[in-house]
Amino acid sequence: MDGVSFCIGRGEFFSLVGPSGCGKTTTLRLIAGFEEPTSGQVLLDGRSVEGMPAYRRDVSTVFQNYALFPHLTVARNVAFGLERRGQTGKASIAERVAKALDLVHLGGKESRLPHQISGGERQRVALARSLVLEPKVLLLDEPLSALDAKLRKEMRQELKSLQRRTGIAFLFVTHDQEEALSLSDRVAIMHRGLLEQVGTPPEVYRSPKTRFVAEFLGDVNWLRGAGVRPEAVRVSRTMPIAPERAAAAVVESQTFLGNCVHLHSKLDDGSLCVAEIAQRECDFQPGERVHLWWRAADEFRP
């Protein structure tokens, strides 16, 4: 890791995104207190937590594998952190556990064991176990990676809603760029231990500062020294009047993606271009000559 520095605001949903091995989980572990930095500082509310053990930091972590105790009920799993931190009074613990389980829509399942509930519900138990501690920052280490695609999308909305309702700052670590863009107030993109860019989802997607950021966050066409996203490219058989940017091309193939199609074409200069168009509008055939055009405002030059 080299000079990684960022600040998370109160109540902010902040995501660290990047490929495997880029340093995002190491960064999370440094904040959690599972590892100590060789240089620099970790500050919480402006105060250094250097040398402070993980259990004394006002943060809580949701792990990728949930780390639930298989022999404890849902309620006991959620209560574990409170008991370990010396929270006294069974009534007080029970009240906070019930509140946390209601937050994640698991009321009524307190007495079940982890193997008696679904994968999505186990993930909610892990969330409740962290939320019940009322941390200043909730650290989430790829918490949706074990779920199937449909459940992942459902849980994204649950996480966003949960963060808004609690007002707790979330630090979300993922390698899934779509997940980061759809959930976050701000996103930090990491690569080989470096922080490439920090910004809002629209900023990093539409105005990437480096070629790596541009390509990691989605498909991009490199045309005439500039980048343009497939969804910004239009395709027609006749040249539109006075387009800002245009190029002649030959259709090579198309990829069906449900409600849209990626049309792959080769420009006369040999460059390749992908255009994303509505499925109902795609009647182009391989070998057909077409015109591609886009707005200058849709280009970026990292």
PDB file of C-alpha atoms in Angstrom:
ATOM      1  CA  MET A   1       0.000   0.000   0.000  1.00  0.00           C
ATOM      2  CA  ASP A   2       1.367   3.397  -0.947  1.00  0.00           C
ATOM      3  CA  GLY A   3       0.009   6.687   0.371  1.00  0.00           C
ATOM      4  CA  VAL A   4      -3.640   5.573   0.699  1.00  0.00           C
ATOM      5  CA  SER A   5      -5.539   8.397   2.373  1.00  0.00           C
ATOM      6  CA  PHE A   6      -9.253   9.177   2.488  1.00  0.00           C
ATOM      7  CA  CYS A   7     -11.882  10.503   4.881  1.00  0.00           C
ATOM      8  CA  ILE A   8     -15.357   9.066   5.485  1.00  0.00           C
ATOM      9  CA  GLY A   9     -18.067  11.474   6.607  1.00  0.00           C
ATOM     10  CA  ARG A  10     -20.646  10.817   9.305  1.00  0.00           C
ATOM     11  CA  GLY A  11     -23.547   8.805   7.945  1.00  0.00           C
ATOM     12  CA  GLU A  12     -21.835   8.261   4.585  1.00  0.00           C
ATOM     13  CA  PHE A  13     -21.975   5.099   2.481  1.00  0.00           C
ATOM     14  CA  PHE A  14     -18.384   4.830   1.248  1.00  0.00           C
ATOM     15  CA  SER A  15     -17.102   1.988  -0.923  1.00  0.00           C
ATOM     16  CA  LEU A  16     -13.612   0.676  -1.601  1.00  0.00           C
ATOM     17  CA  VAL A  17     -13.587  -1.106  -4.935  1.00  0.00           C
ATOM     18  CA  GLY A  18     -10.856  -2.762  -6.947  1.00  0.00           C
ATOM     19  CA  PRO A  19      -9.590  -6.112  -8.258  1.00  0.00           C
ATOM     20  CA  SER A  20      -8.411  -8.911  -5.983  1.00  0.00           C
ATOM     21  CA  GLY A  21      -5.103  -8.102  -4.316  1.00  0.00           C
ATOM     22  CA  CYS A  22      -5.358  -4.324  -4.745  1.00  0.00           C
ATOM     23  CA  GLY A  23      -5.271  -3.619  -0.986  1.00  0.00           C
ATOM     24  CA  LYS A  24      -8.904  -2.897  -0.161  1.00  0.00           C
ATOM     25  CA  THR A  25      -9.331  -5.649   2.455  1.00  0.00           C
ATOM     26  CA  THR A  26      -5.973  -4.753   4.004  1.00  0.00           C
ATOM     27  CA  THR A  27      -7.214  -1.169   4.324  1.00  0.00           C
ATOM     28  CA  LEU A  28     -10.376  -2.376   6.046  1.00  0.00           C
ATOM     29  CA  ARG A  29      -8.367  -4.574   8.434  1.00  0.00           C
ATOM     30  CA  LEU A  30      -6.169  -1.610   9.365  1.00  0.00           C
ATOM     31  CA  ILE A  31      -9.249   0.416  10.275  1.00  0.00           C
ATOM     32  CA  ALA A  32     -10.771  -2.499  12.191  1.00  0.00           C
ATOM     33  CA  GLY A  33      -7.599  -3.031  14.212  1.00  0.00           C
ATOM     34  CA  PHE A  34      -6.813  -6.514  12.912  1.00  0.00           C
ATOM     35  CA  GLU A  35      -3.545  -5.162  11.485  1.00  0.00           C
ATOM     36  CA  GLU A  36      -1.328  -2.216  12.447  1.00  0.00           C
ATOM     37  CA  PRO A  37       0.032   0.263   9.880  1.00  0.00           C
ATOM     38  CA  THR A  38       3.811   0.514   9.488  1.00  0.00           C
ATOM     39  CA  SER A  39       3.362   4.232   8.851  1.00  0.00           C
ATOM     40  CA  GLY A  40       0.572   6.759   8.895  1.00  0.00           C
ATOM     41  CA  GLN A  41      -2.478   6.907  11.163  1.00  0.00           C
ATOM     42  CA  VAL A  42      -6.040   5.693  11.460  1.00  0.00           C
ATOM     43  CA  LEU A  43      -8.265   8.389  12.964  1.00  0.00           C
ATOM     44  CA  LEU A  44     -11.766   7.981  14.367  1.00  0.00           C
ATOM     45  CA  ASP A  45     -13.589  11.212  15.171  1.00  0.00           C
ATOM     46  CA  GLY A  46     -10.256  12.946  14.705  1.00  0.00           C
ATOM     47  CA  ARG A  47      -8.463  10.822  17.310  1.00  0.00           C
ATOM     48  CA  SER A  48      -5.767   8.248  16.577  1.00  0.00           C
ATOM     49  CA  VAL A  49      -6.644   4.642  17.379  1.00  0.00           C
ATOM     50  CA  GLU A  50      -3.036   3.511  17.052  1.00  0.00           C
ATOM     51  CA  GLY A  51      -2.324   0.579  19.377  1.00  0.00           C
ATOM     52  CA  MET A  52      -5.979   0.246  20.345  1.00  0.00           C
ATOM     53  CA  PRO A  53      -7.229  -3.370  20.123  1.00  0.00           C
ATOM     54  CA  ALA A  54     -10.041  -4.173  17.718  1.00  0.00           C
ATOM     55  CA  TYR A  55     -12.648  -4.792  20.421  1.00  0.00           C
ATOM     56  CA  ARG A  56     -12.117  -1.313  21.895  1.00  0.00           C
ATOM     57  CA  ARG A  57     -12.481   0.581  18.622  1.00  0.00           C
ATOM     58  CA  ASP A  58     -15.933   2.009  17.960  1.00  0.00           C
ATOM     59  CA  VAL A  59     -16.230   0.063  14.720  1.00  0.00           C
ATOM     60  CA  SER A  60     -17.786  -3.284  13.853  1.00  0.00           C
ATOM     61  CA  THR A  61     -17.120  -5.683  10.990  1.00  0.00           C
ATOM     62  CA  VAL A  62     -19.371  -7.871   8.849  1.00  0.00           C
ATOM     63  CA  PHE A  63     -17.192 -10.594   7.356  1.00  0.00           C
ATOM     64  CA  GLN A  64     -17.467 -12.245   3.967  1.00  0.00           C
ATOM     65  CA  ASN A  65     -18.334 -15.643   5.500  1.00  0.00           C
ATOM     66  CA  TYR A  66     -20.577 -14.072   8.216  1.00  0.00           C
ATOM     67  CA  ALA A  67     -18.636 -15.929  11.004  1.00  0.00           C
ATOM     68  CA  LEU A  68     -21.787 -16.967  12.875  1.00  0.00           C
ATOM     69  CA  PHE A  69     -21.573 -19.437  15.747  1.00  0.00           C
ATOM     70  CA  PRO A  70     -23.394 -22.564  14.515  1.00  0.00           C
ATOM     71  CA  HIS A  71     -24.350 -23.737  18.021  1.00  0.00           C
ATOM     72  CA  LEU A  72     -25.890 -20.409  19.067  1.00  0.00           C
ATOM     73  CA  THR A  73     -29.363 -19.204  18.213  1.00  0.00           C
ATOM     74  CA  VAL A  74     -29.960 -16.128  16.092  1.00  0.00           C
ATOM     75  CA  ALA A  75     -30.590 -14.070  19.237  1.00  0.00           C
ATOM     76  CA  ARG A  76     -27.484 -15.369  21.004  1.00  0.00           C
ATOM     77  CA  ASN A  77     -25.343 -14.663  17.942  1.00  0.00           C
ATOM     78  CA  VAL A  78     -26.558 -11.082  17.900  1.00  0.00           C
ATOM     79  CA  ALA A  79     -26.100 -10.700  21.664  1.00  0.00           C
ATOM     80  CA  PHE A  80     -22.558 -12.110  21.635  1.00  0.00           C
ATOM     81  CA  GLY A  81     -20.783  -8.813  21.039  1.00  0.00           C
ATOM     82  CA  LEU A  82     -22.783  -7.025  23.731  1.00  0.00           C
ATOM     83  CA  GLU A  83     -21.979  -9.733  26.260  1.00  0.00           C
ATOM     84  CA  ARG A  84     -18.289  -9.736  25.350  1.00  0.00           C
ATOM     85  CA  ARG A  85     -18.108  -5.971  25.789  1.00  0.00           C
ATOM     86  CA  GLY A  86     -19.533  -6.263  29.270  1.00  0.00           C
ATOM     87  CA  GLN A  87     -23.024  -5.001  28.567  1.00  0.00           C
ATOM     88  CA  THR A  88     -24.955  -5.758  31.757  1.00  0.00           C
ATOM     89  CA  GLY A  89     -28.578  -6.589  32.321  1.00  0.00           C
ATOM     90  CA  LYS A  90     -30.389  -9.358  30.475  1.00  0.00           C
ATOM     91  CA  ALA A  91     -33.399  -7.131  29.857  1.00  0.00           C
ATOM     92  CA  SER A  92     -31.247  -4.428  28.275  1.00  0.00           C
ATOM     93  CA  ILE A  93     -29.461  -6.946  26.033  1.00  0.00           C
ATOM     94  CA  ALA A  94     -32.741  -8.591  25.004  1.00  0.00           C
ATOM     95  CA  GLU A  95     -34.242  -5.216  24.139  1.00  0.00           C
ATOM     96  CA  ARG A  96     -31.300  -4.186  21.966  1.00  0.00           C
ATOM     97  CA  VAL A  97     -31.180  -7.589  20.248  1.00  0.00           C
ATOM     98  CA  ALA A  98     -34.903  -7.408  19.462  1.00  0.00           C
ATOM     99  CA  LYS A  99     -34.470  -3.906  18.034  1.00  0.00           C
ATOM    100  CA  ALA A 100     -31.533  -5.001  15.861  1.00  0.00           C
ATOM    101  CA  LEU A 101     -33.399  -8.029  14.545  1.00  0.00           C
ATOM    102  CA  ASP A 102     -36.417  -5.881  13.710  1.00  0.00           C
ATOM    103  CA  LEU A 103     -34.102  -3.550  11.762  1.00  0.00           C
ATOM    104  CA  VAL A 104     -33.057  -6.429   9.500  1.00  0.00           C
ATOM    105  CA  HIS A 105     -36.561  -7.941   9.336  1.00  0.00           C
ATOM    106  CA  LEU A 106     -35.755 -11.058  11.373  1.00  0.00           C
ATOM    107  CA  GLY A 107     -38.210 -10.608  14.232  1.00  0.00           C
ATOM    108  CA  GLY A 108     -39.730 -13.963  15.175  1.00  0.00           C
ATOM    109  CA  LYS A 109     -36.646 -15.991  14.226  1.00  0.00           C
ATOM    110  CA  GLU A 110     -34.697 -15.396  17.418  1.00  0.00           C
ATOM    111  CA  SER A 111     -34.667 -19.054  18.501  1.00  0.00           C
ATOM    112  CA  ARG A 112     -33.483 -20.566  15.222  1.00  0.00           C
ATOM    113  CA  LEU A 113     -29.971 -21.846  14.606  1.00  0.00           C
ATOM    114  CA  PRO A 114     -27.910 -20.611  11.631  1.00  0.00           C
ATOM    115  CA  HIS A 115     -28.433 -23.834   9.666  1.00  0.00           C
ATOM    116  CA  GLN A 116     -32.201 -23.398   9.993  1.00  0.00           C
ATOM    117  CA  ILE A 117     -32.299 -20.107   8.083  1.00  0.00           C
ATOM    118  CA  SER A 118     -31.431 -19.113   4.511  1.00  0.00           C
ATOM    119  CA  GLY A 119     -28.179 -17.605   3.277  1.00  0.00           C
ATOM    120  CA  GLY A 120     -29.769 -14.181   2.994  1.00  0.00           C
ATOM    121  CA  GLU A 121     -31.079 -14.454   6.543  1.00  0.00           C
ATOM    122  CA  ARG A 122     -27.648 -15.470   7.847  1.00  0.00           C
ATOM    123  CA  GLN A 123     -26.259 -12.357   6.232  1.00  0.00           C
ATOM    124  CA  ARG A 124     -28.918 -10.305   8.032  1.00  0.00           C
ATOM    125  CA  VAL A 125     -27.954 -11.927  11.350  1.00  0.00           C
ATOM    126  CA  ALA A 126     -24.338 -10.880  10.751  1.00  0.00           C
ATOM    127  CA  LEU A 127     -25.524  -7.336  10.052  1.00  0.00           C
ATOM    128  CA  ALA A 128     -27.699  -7.291  13.188  1.00  0.00           C
ATOM    129  CA  ARG A 129     -24.769  -8.553  15.294  1.00  0.00           C
ATOM    130  CA  SER A 130     -22.715  -5.551  14.170  1.00  0.00           C
ATOM    131  CA  LEU A 131     -25.517  -2.987  14.281  1.00  0.00           C
ATOM    132  CA  VAL A 132     -26.521  -3.901  17.832  1.00  0.00           C
ATOM    133  CA  LEU A 133     -23.158  -2.493  18.994  1.00  0.00           C
ATOM    134  CA  GLU A 134     -24.123   0.915  17.550  1.00  0.00           C
ATOM    135  CA  PRO A 135     -20.673   1.539  16.049  1.00  0.00           C
ATOM    136  CA  LYS A 136     -19.560   4.840  14.531  1.00  0.00           C
ATOM    137  CA  VAL A 137     -18.425   2.936  11.431  1.00  0.00           C
ATOM    138  CA  LEU A 138     -19.680  -0.383  10.082  1.00  0.00           C
ATOM    139  CA  LEU A 139     -17.067  -2.230   8.015  1.00  0.00           C
ATOM    140  CA  LEU A 140     -18.395  -4.661   5.404  1.00  0.00           C
ATOM    141  CA  ASP A 141     -15.918  -7.024   3.739  1.00  0.00           C
ATOM    142  CA  GLU A 142     -17.630  -8.253   0.544  1.00  0.00           C
ATOM    143  CA  PRO A 143     -20.707  -9.308   2.554  1.00  0.00           C
ATOM    144  CA  LEU A 144     -22.812 -10.177  -0.508  1.00  0.00           C
ATOM    145  CA  SER A 145     -20.308 -12.376  -2.339  1.00  0.00           C
ATOM    146  CA  ALA A 146     -21.755 -15.672  -1.016  1.00  0.00           C
ATOM    147  CA  LEU A 147     -25.279 -14.881  -2.258  1.00  0.00           C
ATOM    148  CA  ASP A 148     -26.780 -15.752  -5.635  1.00  0.00           C
ATOM    149  CA  ALA A 149     -27.284 -12.963  -8.198  1.00  0.00           C
ATOM    150  CA  LYS A 150     -30.980 -12.369  -7.473  1.00  0.00           C
ATOM    151  CA  LEU A 151     -30.504 -12.251  -3.710  1.00  0.00           C
ATOM    152  CA  ARG A 152     -27.464  -9.983  -4.083  1.00  0.00           C
ATOM    153  CA  LYS A 153     -29.590  -7.392  -5.856  1.00  0.00           C
ATOM    154  CA  GLU A 154     -32.275  -7.609  -3.210  1.00  0.00           C
ATOM    155  CA  MET A 155     -29.730  -7.242  -0.417  1.00  0.00           C
ATOM    156  CA  ARG A 156     -28.170  -4.198  -2.069  1.00  0.00           C
ATOM    157  CA  GLN A 157     -31.395  -2.298  -1.573  1.00  0.00           C
ATOM    158  CA  GLU A 158     -31.679  -3.622   1.975  1.00  0.00           C
ATOM    159  CA  LEU A 159     -28.169  -2.407   2.802  1.00  0.00           C
ATOM    160  CA  LYS A 160     -28.821   1.041   1.361  1.00  0.00           C
ATOM    161  CA  SER A 161     -32.097   1.341   3.245  1.00  0.00           C
ATOM    162  CA  LEU A 162     -30.522   0.084   6.455  1.00  0.00           C
ATOM    163  CA  GLN A 163     -27.686   2.587   6.238  1.00  0.00           C
ATOM    164  CA  ARG A 164     -30.114   5.457   5.712  1.00  0.00           C
ATOM    165  CA  ARG A 165     -32.307   4.372   8.622  1.00  0.00           C
ATOM    166  CA  THR A 166     -29.451   3.961  11.103  1.00  0.00           C
ATOM    167  CA  GLY A 167     -27.316   6.916  10.033  1.00  0.00           C
ATOM    168  CA  ILE A 168     -24.164   4.844  10.656  1.00  0.00           C
ATOM    169  CA  ALA A 169     -21.214   5.373   8.333  1.00  0.00           C
ATOM    170  CA  PHE A 170     -20.695   2.278   6.154  1.00  0.00           C
ATOM    171  CA  LEU A 171     -17.327   1.321   4.667  1.00  0.00           C
ATOM    172  CA  PHE A 172     -18.152  -1.276   2.029  1.00  0.00           C
ATOM    173  CA  VAL A 173     -15.416  -3.347   0.381  1.00  0.00           C
ATOM    174  CA  THR A 174     -16.195  -5.071  -2.916  1.00  0.00           C
ATOM    175  CA  HIS A 175     -14.620  -6.071  -6.226  1.00  0.00           C
ATOM    176  CA  ASP A 176     -18.008  -5.602  -7.942  1.00  0.00           C
ATOM    177  CA  GLN A 177     -18.094  -2.178  -9.592  1.00  0.00           C
ATOM    178  CA  GLU A 178     -21.849  -2.283 -10.210  1.00  0.00           C
ATOM    179  CA  GLU A 179     -22.411  -2.930  -6.511  1.00  0.00           C
ATOM    180  CA  ALA A 180     -20.207   0.003  -5.524  1.00  0.00           C
ATOM    181  CA  LEU A 181     -21.776   2.418  -8.006  1.00  0.00           C
ATOM    182  CA  SER A 182     -25.354   1.526  -7.075  1.00  0.00           C
ATOM    183  CA  LEU A 183     -24.880   1.719  -3.292  1.00  0.00           C
ATOM    184  CA  SER A 184     -22.398   4.449  -2.537  1.00  0.00           C
ATOM    185  CA  ASP A 185     -22.390   8.135  -1.773  1.00  0.00           C
ATOM    186  CA  ARG A 186     -18.713   8.076  -2.741  1.00  0.00           C
ATOM    187  CA  VAL A 187     -16.420   5.449  -4.237  1.00  0.00           C
ATOM    188  CA  ALA A 188     -12.663   4.937  -3.913  1.00  0.00           C
ATOM    189  CA  ILE A 189     -11.022   2.875  -6.665  1.00  0.00           C
ATOM    190  CA  MET A 190      -7.829   1.021  -5.710  1.00  0.00           C
ATOM    191  CA  HIS A 191      -5.227  -0.622  -7.908  1.00  0.00           C
ATOM    192  CA  ARG A 192      -1.964  -2.304  -6.833  1.00  0.00           C
ATOM    193  CA  GLY A 193      -2.025  -0.655  -3.428  1.00  0.00           C
ATOM    194  CA  LEU A 194      -2.676   2.816  -4.831  1.00  0.00           C
ATOM    195  CA  LEU A 195      -5.775   4.966  -4.542  1.00  0.00           C
ATOM    196  CA  GLU A 196      -6.568   5.828  -8.161  1.00  0.00           C
ATOM    197  CA  GLN A 197      -9.606   8.082  -7.651  1.00  0.00           C
ATOM    198  CA  VAL A 198     -12.247   9.074  -5.094  1.00  0.00           C
ATOM    199  CA  GLY A 199     -15.567  10.628  -6.031  1.00  0.00           C
ATOM    200  CA  THR A 200     -19.305  10.219  -6.355  1.00  0.00           C
ATOM    201  CA  PRO A 201     -20.492   7.367  -8.604  1.00  0.00           C
ATOM    202  CA  PRO A 202     -21.342   9.753 -11.486  1.00  0.00           C
ATOM    203  CA  GLU A 203     -17.966  11.503 -11.159  1.00  0.00           C
ATOM    204  CA  VAL A 204     -15.806   8.384 -11.284  1.00  0.00           C
ATOM    205  CA  TYR A 205     -17.904   6.753 -14.027  1.00  0.00           C
ATOM    206  CA  ARG A 206     -18.293   9.769 -16.315  1.00  0.00           C
ATOM    207  CA  SER A 207     -14.981  11.494 -15.605  1.00  0.00           C
ATOM    208  CA  PRO A 208     -12.385   8.822 -14.761  1.00  0.00           C
ATOM    209  CA  LYS A 209      -8.939  10.237 -14.041  1.00  0.00           C
ATOM    210  CA  THR A 210      -6.987   7.198 -15.258  1.00  0.00           C
ATOM    211  CA  ARG A 211      -7.394   4.587 -17.937  1.00  0.00           C
ATOM    212  CA  PHE A 212      -7.580   1.899 -15.248  1.00  0.00           C
ATOM    213  CA  VAL A 213     -10.560   3.591 -13.561  1.00  0.00           C
ATOM    214  CA  ALA A 214     -12.313   4.005 -16.906  1.00  0.00           C
ATOM    215  CA  GLU A 215     -11.945   0.330 -17.812  1.00  0.00           C
ATOM    216  CA  PHE A 216     -12.565  -1.085 -14.342  1.00  0.00           C
ATOM    217  CA  LEU A 217     -15.884   0.704 -13.876  1.00  0.00           C
ATOM    218  CA  GLY A 218     -17.424  -0.456 -17.145  1.00  0.00           C
ATOM    219  CA  ASP A 219     -16.996  -0.984 -20.859  1.00  0.00           C
ATOM    220  CA  VAL A 220     -15.316   1.839 -22.737  1.00  0.00           C
ATOM    221  CA  ASN A 221     -14.472   2.485 -26.389  1.00  0.00           C
ATOM    222  CA  TRP A 222     -11.154   4.183 -27.102  1.00  0.00           C
ATOM    223  CA  LEU A 223     -11.839   6.243 -30.188  1.00  0.00           C
ATOM    224  CA  ARG A 224      -9.526   8.918 -31.602  1.00  0.00           C
ATOM    225  CA  GLY A 225      -7.711   9.429 -28.322  1.00  0.00           C
ATOM    226  CA  ALA A 226     -10.827   9.694 -26.192  1.00  0.00           C
ATOM    227  CA  GLY A 227     -13.056   7.300 -24.280  1.00  0.00           C
ATOM    228  CA  VAL A 228     -16.806   6.894 -24.734  1.00  0.00           C
ATOM    229  CA  ARG A 229     -19.138   4.468 -22.991  1.00  0.00           C
ATOM    230  CA  PRO A 230     -21.197   2.019 -25.130  1.00  0.00           C
ATOM    231  CA  GLU A 231     -24.484   3.521 -23.929  1.00  0.00           C
ATOM    232  CA  ALA A 232     -23.434   6.907 -25.380  1.00  0.00           C
ATOM    233  CA  VAL A 233     -22.832   5.555 -28.901  1.00  0.00           C
ATOM    234  CA  ARG A 234     -25.708   5.770 -31.403  1.00  0.00           C
ATOM    235  CA  VAL A 235     -26.001   3.624 -34.538  1.00  0.00           C
ATOM    236  CA  SER A 236     -27.811   4.436 -37.788  1.00  0.00           C
ATOM    237  CA  ARG A 237     -27.747   3.461 -41.447  1.00  0.00           C
ATOM    238  CA  THR A 238     -27.670   7.078 -42.575  1.00  0.00           C
ATOM    239  CA  MET A 239     -25.456   9.833 -41.234  1.00  0.00           C
ATOM    240  CA  PRO A 240     -27.370  12.210 -38.937  1.00  0.00           C
ATOM    241  CA  ILE A 241     -27.189  15.927 -39.674  1.00  0.00           C
ATOM    242  CA  ALA A 242     -24.084  17.589 -38.204  1.00  0.00           C
ATOM    243  CA  PRO A 243     -23.157  15.058 -35.529  1.00  0.00           C
ATOM    244  CA  GLU A 244     -20.564  16.275 -32.989  1.00  0.00           C
ATOM    245  CA  ARG A 245     -18.574  13.055 -33.373  1.00  0.00           C
ATOM    246  CA  ALA A 246     -19.090  10.347 -36.029  1.00  0.00           C
ATOM    247  CA  ALA A 247     -17.382   7.413 -37.705  1.00  0.00           C
ATOM    248  CA  ALA A 248     -18.223   4.892 -40.414  1.00  0.00           C
ATOM    249  CA  ALA A 249     -18.049   1.234 -39.415  1.00  0.00           C
ATOM    250  CA  VAL A 250     -18.970  -2.331 -40.326  1.00  0.00           C
ATOM    251  CA  VAL A 251     -21.076  -4.467 -37.976  1.00  0.00           C
ATOM    252  CA  GLU A 252     -19.190  -7.561 -36.795  1.00  0.00           C
ATOM    253  CA  SER A 253     -21.477  -9.206 -34.233  1.00  0.00           C
ATOM    254  CA  GLN A 254     -23.990  -8.587 -31.485  1.00  0.00           C
ATOM    255  CA  THR A 255     -24.422  -9.817 -27.913  1.00  0.00           C
ATOM    256  CA  PHE A 256     -27.950 -10.252 -26.569  1.00  0.00           C
ATOM    257  CA  LEU A 257     -28.268  -8.980 -22.982  1.00  0.00           C
ATOM    258  CA  GLY A 258     -32.013  -9.137 -22.416  1.00  0.00           C
ATOM    259  CA  ASN A 259     -33.459  -5.648 -22.675  1.00  0.00           C
ATOM    260  CA  CYS A 260     -30.456  -4.382 -24.635  1.00  0.00           C
ATOM    261  CA  VAL A 261     -27.916  -5.534 -27.214  1.00  0.00           C
ATOM    262  CA  HIS A 262     -24.195  -4.824 -27.479  1.00  0.00           C
ATOM    263  CA  LEU A 263     -23.478  -4.199 -31.155  1.00  0.00           C
ATOM    264  CA  HIS A 264     -19.817  -4.797 -32.025  1.00  0.00           C
ATOM    265  CA  SER A 265     -18.471  -2.866 -35.018  1.00  0.00           C
ATOM    266  CA  LYS A 266     -15.109  -2.137 -36.641  1.00  0.00           C
ATOM    267  CA  LEU A 267     -14.309   1.391 -37.785  1.00  0.00           C
ATOM    268  CA  ASP A 268     -12.597   2.051 -41.091  1.00  0.00           C
ATOM    269  CA  ASP A 269      -9.364   2.805 -39.212  1.00  0.00           C
ATOM    270  CA  GLY A 270      -9.458  -0.643 -37.599  1.00  0.00           C
ATOM    271  CA  SER A 271     -10.686   0.497 -34.180  1.00  0.00           C
ATOM    272  CA  LEU A 272     -13.336  -1.600 -32.456  1.00  0.00           C
ATOM    273  CA  CYS A 273     -16.465  -0.063 -30.961  1.00  0.00           C
ATOM    274  CA  VAL A 274     -19.324  -1.422 -28.857  1.00  0.00           C
ATOM    275  CA  ALA A 275     -22.685   0.350 -28.875  1.00  0.00           C
ATOM    276  CA  GLU A 276     -25.423  -0.447 -26.361  1.00  0.00           C
ATOM    277  CA  ILE A 277     -28.851  -0.174 -27.957  1.00  0.00           C
ATOM    278  CA  ALA A 278     -32.357  -1.263 -27.068  1.00  0.00           C
ATOM    279  CA  GLN A 279     -33.119  -4.835 -28.112  1.00  0.00           C
ATOM    280  CA  ARG A 280     -36.241  -3.785 -30.041  1.00  0.00           C
ATOM    281  CA  GLU A 281     -34.188  -1.294 -32.085  1.00  0.00           C
ATOM    282  CA  CYS A 282     -31.427  -3.703 -33.100  1.00  0.00           C
ATOM    283  CA  ASP A 283     -32.060  -4.973 -36.638  1.00  0.00           C
ATOM    284  CA  PHE A 284     -28.478  -4.613 -37.861  1.00  0.00           C
ATOM    285  CA  GLN A 285     -26.718  -7.573 -39.471  1.00  0.00           C
ATOM    286  CA  PRO A 286     -23.039  -8.638 -39.552  1.00  0.00           C
ATOM    287  CA  GLY A 287     -21.263  -7.129 -42.545  1.00  0.00           C
ATOM    288  CA  GLU A 288     -23.648  -4.167 -42.765  1.00  0.00           C
ATOM    289  CA  ARG A 289     -22.144  -0.675 -43.050  1.00  0.00           C
ATOM    290  CA  VAL A 290     -23.393   1.754 -40.420  1.00  0.00           C
ATOM    291  CA  HIS A 291     -22.657   5.162 -38.959  1.00  0.00           C
ATOM    292  CA  LEU A 292     -21.687   5.561 -35.317  1.00  0.00           C
ATOM    293  CA  TRP A 293     -22.085   8.909 -33.605  1.00  0.00           C
ATOM    294  CA  TRP A 294     -21.895  10.419 -30.128  1.00  0.00           C
ATOM    295  CA  ARG A 295     -21.749  13.747 -28.307  1.00  0.00           C
ATOM    296  CA  ALA A 296     -18.466  15.455 -27.478  1.00  0.00           C
ATOM    297  CA  ALA A 297     -19.731  15.835 -23.894  1.00  0.00           C
ATOM    298  CA  ASP A 298     -19.790  12.034 -23.552  1.00  0.00           C
ATOM    299  CA  GLU A 299     -16.051  11.741 -24.190  1.00  0.00           C
ATOM    300  CA  PHE A 300     -13.401  11.641 -21.490  1.00  0.00           C
ATOM    301  CA  ARG A 301      -9.619  11.788 -21.774  1.00  0.00           C
ATOM    302  CA  PRO A 302      -7.974  10.290 -18.652  1.00  0.00           C
TER     303      PRO A 302
END
